[in-house]
Amino acid sequence: MSVVNVRPSLVLVLGSMLLSACTATTSSSSSYAPPLAKSFTRTVGPERDAGDEARDQAVASRPASRVFDYNSVYSSINDDGIAIPAFDYTKMNSKYLRRHVPYYGPERPGTIVVDAGNRLLYLVEANGMAMRYGIAVGKEGFGWTGNAILQWKQKWPTWTPPAEMIERNPSLKKYADGLKGSPANPLGARAMYLFKGGKDTMYRIHGTTKPYSIGKAASSGCFRMINQDVIDLYSRVGRKNSVQVRTRLAKNVVQLEGGI
């Protein structure tokens, strides 16, 4: 019997990525050993059985990767009376633009997987696919990885800088009581709040006033997205979605062909 690999297995995530909460007063750490996905192999020859046929059909039914019409995706938006300007996606590495891609990990549909090392966020879908978005992560020196639950989400959220941030930058003291949602708000058009064990981790997935920071370690710790992308993600998730923040996903889980 000979075996041909069709779908590789998930390998263990290695190391840790330094991130920080954009509104945190404390940080936490978590180690993680993900379950190994079953190797997806195809048996060749007379020993093939119904299971082999089912696996072949599952692979064949996987939709093709889809690249969006970015002129439309990143056009200007009137969002409940607030104007969001168009994003010039031609100035961005195409790796960080929204795409619909194959996903080979074991997570259930609806799971948000943050690949901090590659600066990408995946919303896992059925049929082995995921919606992928570019993100910015925390600057080196701020740290958190682990699992959380998307407990709460908000349109045009209020931003309150933590005391540590005000201490580093006293000019932010004027926002100590909170900056209401607006195009000038650092949290952008949407925010999704991550909880662990029923407690706020102080980490967020949110929009940004600095979309060209996407793909960089540039935030104060949370996960920034282009406003058009965070609006799209917000529309696809509810509450209680699992969020898994990883140092870096293995190439055979996400298959970034040609860096894309």
One Martini backbone bead per residue (centre of mass of N, CA, C, O) as a GRO file, in nm:
protein
  260
    1MET     BB    1   0.096   0.035   0.023
    2SER     BB    2   0.027   0.369  -0.073
    3VAL     BB    3   0.091   0.720   0.016
    4VAL     BB    4  -0.083   1.036  -0.026
    5ASN     BB    5  -0.061   1.355   0.044
    6VAL     BB    6  -0.323   1.607   0.110
    7ARG     BB    7  -0.352   1.661   0.434
    8PRO     BB    8  -0.196   1.805   0.668
    9SER     BB    9  -0.080   1.838   0.982
   10LEU     BB   10  -0.081   1.971   1.278
   11VAL     BB   11   0.144   2.161   1.448
   12LEU     BB   12   0.322   2.286   1.683
   13VAL     BB   13   0.342   2.562   1.861
   14LEU     BB   14   0.604   2.800   1.890
   15GLY     BB   15   0.665   2.983   2.141
   16SER     BB   16   0.653   3.351   2.178
   17MET     BB   17   0.454   3.653   2.171
   18LEU     BB   18   0.481   3.996   2.198
   19LEU     BB   19   0.222   4.154   2.378
   20SER     BB   20  -0.061   4.391   2.435
   21ALA     BB   21  -0.280   4.578   2.597
   22CYS     BB   22  -0.469   4.864   2.506
   23THR     BB   23  -0.631   4.848   2.819
   24ALA     BB   24  -0.418   4.749   3.019
   25THR     BB   25  -0.293   4.672   3.359
   26THR     BB   26  -0.256   4.373   3.278
   27SER     BB   27  -0.090   4.058   3.225
   28SER     BB   28  -0.098   3.743   3.048
   29SER     BB   29  -0.027   3.390   3.034
   30SER     BB   30  -0.009   3.109   2.786
   31SER     BB   31  -0.004   2.785   2.725
   32TYR     BB   32   0.017   2.565   2.419
   33ALA     BB   33  -0.123   2.241   2.298
   34PRO     BB   34  -0.230   2.140   2.020
   35PRO     BB   35  -0.413   1.941   1.850
   36LEU     BB   36  -0.382   1.689   1.639
   37ALA     BB   37  -0.443   1.649   1.330
   38LYS     BB   38  -0.553   1.449   1.104
   39SER     BB   39  -0.426   1.282   0.864
   40PHE     BB   40  -0.464   1.348   0.511
   41THR     BB   41  -0.507   1.057   0.324
   42ARG     BB   42  -0.434   0.862   0.022
   43THR     BB   43  -0.519   0.566  -0.107
   44VAL     BB   44  -0.346   0.338  -0.322
   45GLY     BB   45  -0.533   0.101  -0.471
   46PRO     BB   46  -0.702  -0.194  -0.365
   47GLU     BB   47  -0.722  -0.073  -0.047
   48ARG     BB   48  -0.951   0.091  -0.092
   49ASP     BB   49  -1.215   0.279   0.067
   50ALA     BB   50  -1.470   0.467   0.185
   51GLY     BB   51  -1.282   0.662   0.340
   52ASP     BB   52  -1.114   0.747   0.096
   53GLU     BB   53  -1.348   0.866  -0.067
   54ALA     BB   54  -1.436   1.078   0.140
   55ARG     BB   55  -1.170   1.236   0.142
   56ASP     BB   56  -1.167   1.307  -0.157
   57GLN     BB   57  -1.438   1.465  -0.151
   58ALA     BB   58  -1.355   1.680   0.053
   59VAL     BB   59  -1.132   1.804  -0.118
   60ALA     BB   60  -1.303   1.857  -0.381
   61SER     BB   61  -1.520   2.052  -0.216
   62ARG     BB   62  -1.326   2.267  -0.187
   63PRO     BB   63  -1.302   2.575  -0.222
   64ALA     BB   64  -1.173   2.825  -0.376
   65SER     BB   65  -0.987   3.071  -0.371
   66ARG     BB   66  -1.063   3.422  -0.284
   67VAL     BB   67  -1.057   3.727  -0.451
   68PHE     BB   68  -1.131   4.043  -0.414
   69ASP     BB   69  -1.289   4.347  -0.474
   70TYR     BB   70  -1.108   4.610  -0.359
   71ASN     BB   71  -1.262   4.857  -0.458
   72SER     BB   72  -1.508   4.769  -0.283
   73VAL     BB   73  -1.404   4.676  -0.002
   74TYR     BB   74  -1.221   4.973   0.021
   75SER     BB   75  -1.434   5.167   0.029
   76SER     BB   76  -1.633   5.396   0.109
   77ILE     BB   77  -1.826   5.468   0.417
   78ASN     BB   78  -2.157   5.480   0.556
   79ASP     BB   79  -2.170   5.459   0.917
   80ASP     BB   80  -2.419   5.574   1.066
   81GLY     BB   81  -2.307   5.876   0.957
   82ILE     BB   82  -2.011   5.771   0.929
   83ALA     BB   83  -1.714   5.843   0.773
   84ILE     BB   84  -1.528   5.615   0.570
   85PRO     BB   85  -1.254   5.595   0.416
   86ALA     BB   86  -1.076   5.502   0.177
   87PHE     BB   87  -0.855   5.233   0.096
   88ASP     BB   88  -0.523   5.207  -0.023
   89TYR     BB   89  -0.436   4.891  -0.120
   90THR     BB   90  -0.178   4.942  -0.308
   91LYS     BB   91   0.008   5.004  -0.035
   92MET     BB   92  -0.035   4.700   0.030
   93ASN     BB   93   0.036   4.405   0.117
   94SER     BB   94  -0.148   4.142  -0.009
   95LYS     BB   95  -0.136   3.955   0.243
   96TYR     BB   96  -0.333   4.177   0.416
   97LEU     BB   97  -0.569   4.107   0.253
   98ARG     BB   98  -0.865   4.000   0.195
   99ARG     BB   99  -0.944   3.641   0.227
  100HIS     BB  100  -1.034   3.322   0.086
  101VAL     BB  101  -0.922   3.022   0.252
  102PRO     BB  102  -0.756   2.759   0.324
  103TYR     BB  103  -0.801   2.533   0.617
  104TYR     BB  104  -0.610   2.282   0.836
  105GLY     BB  105  -0.733   2.295   1.101
  106PRO     BB  106  -0.927   2.183   1.403
  107GLU     BB  107  -1.115   2.407   1.421
  108ARG     BB  108  -1.406   2.541   1.466
  109PRO     BB  109  -1.649   2.695   1.347
  110GLY     BB  110  -1.597   3.044   1.455
  111THR     BB  111  -1.306   3.057   1.495
  112ILE     BB  112  -1.048   3.263   1.617
  113VAL     BB  113  -0.725   3.304   1.457
  114VAL     BB  114  -0.413   3.417   1.573
  115ASP     BB  115  -0.127   3.510   1.370
  116ALA     BB  116   0.121   3.688   1.491
  117GLY     BB  117   0.376   3.635   1.312
  118ASN     BB  118   0.198   3.693   1.030
  119ARG     BB  119  -0.033   3.903   1.068
  120LEU     BB  120  -0.301   3.711   1.115
  121LEU     BB  121  -0.660   3.647   1.065
  122TYR     BB  122  -0.896   3.384   1.143
  123LEU     BB  123  -1.212   3.264   1.016
  124VAL     BB  124  -1.361   2.980   1.067
  125GLU     BB  125  -1.497   2.750   0.842
  126ALA     BB  126  -1.650   2.556   0.652
  127ASN     BB  127  -1.492   2.335   0.438
  128GLY     BB  128  -1.191   2.432   0.497
  129MET     BB  129  -1.228   2.743   0.560
  130ALA     BB  130  -1.125   3.102   0.555
  131MET     BB  131  -1.114   3.417   0.685
  132ARG     BB  132  -0.871   3.667   0.592
  133TYR     BB  133  -0.666   3.899   0.788
  134GLY     BB  134  -0.506   4.177   0.854
  135ILE     BB  135  -0.265   4.276   1.112
  136ALA     BB  136  -0.182   4.422   1.417
  137VAL     BB  137   0.055   4.419   1.673
  138GLY     BB  138   0.242   4.424   1.934
  139LYS     BB  139   0.492   4.552   2.072
  140GLU     BB  140   0.779   4.501   2.178
  141GLY     BB  141   0.719   4.422   2.536
  142PHE     BB  142   0.442   4.291   2.487
  143GLY     BB  143   0.234   4.025   2.653
  144TRP     BB  144   0.017   3.772   2.476
  145THR     BB  145  -0.116   3.438   2.493
  146GLY     BB  146  -0.406   3.239   2.393
  147ASN     BB  147  -0.725   3.196   2.533
  148ALA     BB  148  -1.062   3.304   2.438
  149ILE     BB  149  -1.357   3.516   2.458
  150LEU     BB  150  -1.613   3.664   2.282
  151GLN     BB  151  -1.811   3.867   2.487
  152TRP     BB  152  -1.789   4.151   2.330
  153LYS     BB  153  -1.944   4.414   2.123
  154GLN     BB  154  -1.869   4.731   1.934
  155LYS     BB  155  -1.973   5.027   1.810
  156TRP     BB  156  -1.799   5.285   1.832
  157PRO     BB  157  -1.596   5.289   2.066
  158THR     BB  158  -1.469   5.347   2.367
  159TRP     BB  159  -1.164   5.507   2.477
  160THR     BB  160  -0.938   5.395   2.749
  161PRO     BB  161  -0.660   5.474   2.885
  162PRO     BB  162  -0.431   5.354   3.069
  163ALA     BB  163  -0.223   5.446   3.315
  164GLU     BB  164   0.041   5.353   3.176
  165MET     BB  165  -0.003   5.518   2.916
  166ILE     BB  166  -0.018   5.797   3.051
  167GLU     BB  167   0.263   5.783   3.176
  168ARG     BB  168   0.410   5.767   2.896
  169ASN     BB  169   0.160   5.974   2.789
  170PRO     BB  170   0.037   6.264   2.918
  171SER     BB  171  -0.151   6.364   2.675
  172LEU     BB  172  -0.382   6.137   2.755
  173LYS     BB  173  -0.534   6.252   3.010
  174LYS     BB  174  -0.791   6.372   2.859
  175TYR     BB  175  -0.889   6.042   2.827
  176ALA     BB  176  -0.952   5.911   3.113
  177ASP     BB  177  -1.286   5.917   3.060
  178GLY     BB  178  -1.293   5.897   2.757
  179LEU     BB  179  -1.334   5.823   2.404
  180LYS     BB  180  -1.545   5.860   2.181
  181GLY     BB  181  -1.677   5.756   1.908
  182SER     BB  182  -1.466   5.795   1.612
  183PRO     BB  183  -1.242   5.860   1.358
  184ALA     BB  184  -1.025   5.934   1.609
  185ASN     BB  185  -1.045   5.661   1.728
  186PRO     BB  186  -0.826   5.397   1.796
  187LEU     BB  187  -1.063   5.165   1.765
  188GLY     BB  188  -1.256   5.253   1.565
  189ALA     BB  189  -1.550   5.098   1.434
  190ARG     BB  190  -1.458   4.837   1.607
  191ALA     BB  191  -1.511   4.606   1.894
  192MET     BB  192  -1.356   4.313   2.049
  193TYR     BB  193  -1.391   4.134   2.356
  194LEU     BB  194  -1.162   3.964   2.571
  195PHE     BB  195  -1.215   3.665   2.758
  196LYS     BB  196  -1.117   3.493   3.077
  197GLY     BB  197  -1.286   3.337   3.310
  198GLY     BB  198  -1.488   3.604   3.305
  199LYS     BB  199  -1.245   3.796   3.230
  200ASP     BB  200  -1.089   4.073   3.137
  201THR     BB  201  -0.798   4.100   2.937
  202MET     BB  202  -0.776   4.385   2.767
  203TYR     BB  203  -0.833   4.267   2.487
  204ARG     BB  204  -0.848   4.351   2.129
  205ILE     BB  205  -1.052   4.375   1.843
  206HIS     BB  206  -0.978   4.638   1.603
  207GLY     BB  207  -0.960   4.920   1.472
  208THR     BB  208  -0.822   5.212   1.279
  209THR     BB  209  -0.624   5.515   1.205
  210LYS     BB  210  -0.372   5.304   1.100
  211PRO     BB  211  -0.369   5.102   0.833
  212TYR     BB  212  -0.043   5.097   0.767
  213SER     BB  213   0.018   4.905   1.027
  214ILE     BB  214  -0.039   4.667   0.887
  215GLY     BB  215   0.199   4.403   0.950
  216LYS     BB  216   0.279   4.510   1.236
  217ALA     BB  217   0.454   4.605   1.536
  218ALA     BB  218   0.241   4.883   1.655
  219SER     BB  219   0.082   4.841   1.894
  220SER     BB  220  -0.042   4.829   2.241
  221GLY     BB  221  -0.154   4.496   2.189
  222CYS     BB  222  -0.363   4.474   2.004
  223PHE     BB  223  -0.585   4.400   1.719
  224ARG     BB  224  -0.555   4.534   1.422
  225MET     BB  225  -0.779   4.680   1.170
  226ILE     BB  226  -0.925   4.749   0.908
  227ASN     BB  227  -1.223   4.889   0.907
  228GLN     BB  228  -1.354   4.716   0.681
  229ASP     BB  229  -1.268   4.446   0.819
  230VAL     BB  230  -1.395   4.476   1.106
  231ILE     BB  231  -1.682   4.495   1.000
  232ASP     BB  232  -1.689   4.217   0.869
  233LEU     BB  233  -1.624   4.047   1.117
  234TYR     BB  234  -1.851   4.153   1.301
  235SER     BB  235  -2.082   4.033   1.104
  236ARG     BB  236  -1.975   3.712   1.158
  237VAL     BB  237  -2.007   3.753   1.469
  238GLY     BB  238  -2.061   3.691   1.798
  239ARG     BB  239  -2.094   3.550   2.087
  240LYS     BB  240  -1.858   3.314   2.215
  241ASN     BB  241  -1.623   3.314   2.055
  242SER     BB  242  -1.338   3.167   1.982
  243VAL     BB  243  -0.999   3.266   2.086
  244GLN     BB  244  -0.674   3.212   1.922
  245VAL     BB  245  -0.348   3.288   2.030
  246ARG     BB  246  -0.063   3.274   1.825
  247THR     BB  247   0.252   3.286   1.730
  248ARG     BB  248   0.252   3.048   1.493
  249LEU     BB  249   0.160   2.908   1.204
  250ALA     BB  250   0.182   2.655   1.015
  251LYS     BB  251   0.214   2.609   0.678
  252ASN     BB  252   0.027   2.337   0.678
  253VAL     BB  253  -0.231   2.508   0.776
  254VAL     BB  254  -0.224   2.779   0.565
  255GLN     BB  255  -0.071   2.809   0.305
  256LEU     BB  256   0.142   3.056   0.201
  257GLU     BB  257   0.143   3.115  -0.102
  258GLY     BB  258   0.389   3.322  -0.186
  259GLY     BB  259   0.298   3.489   0.085
  260ILE     BB  260  -0.045   3.464   0.038
   0.00000   0.00000   0.00000
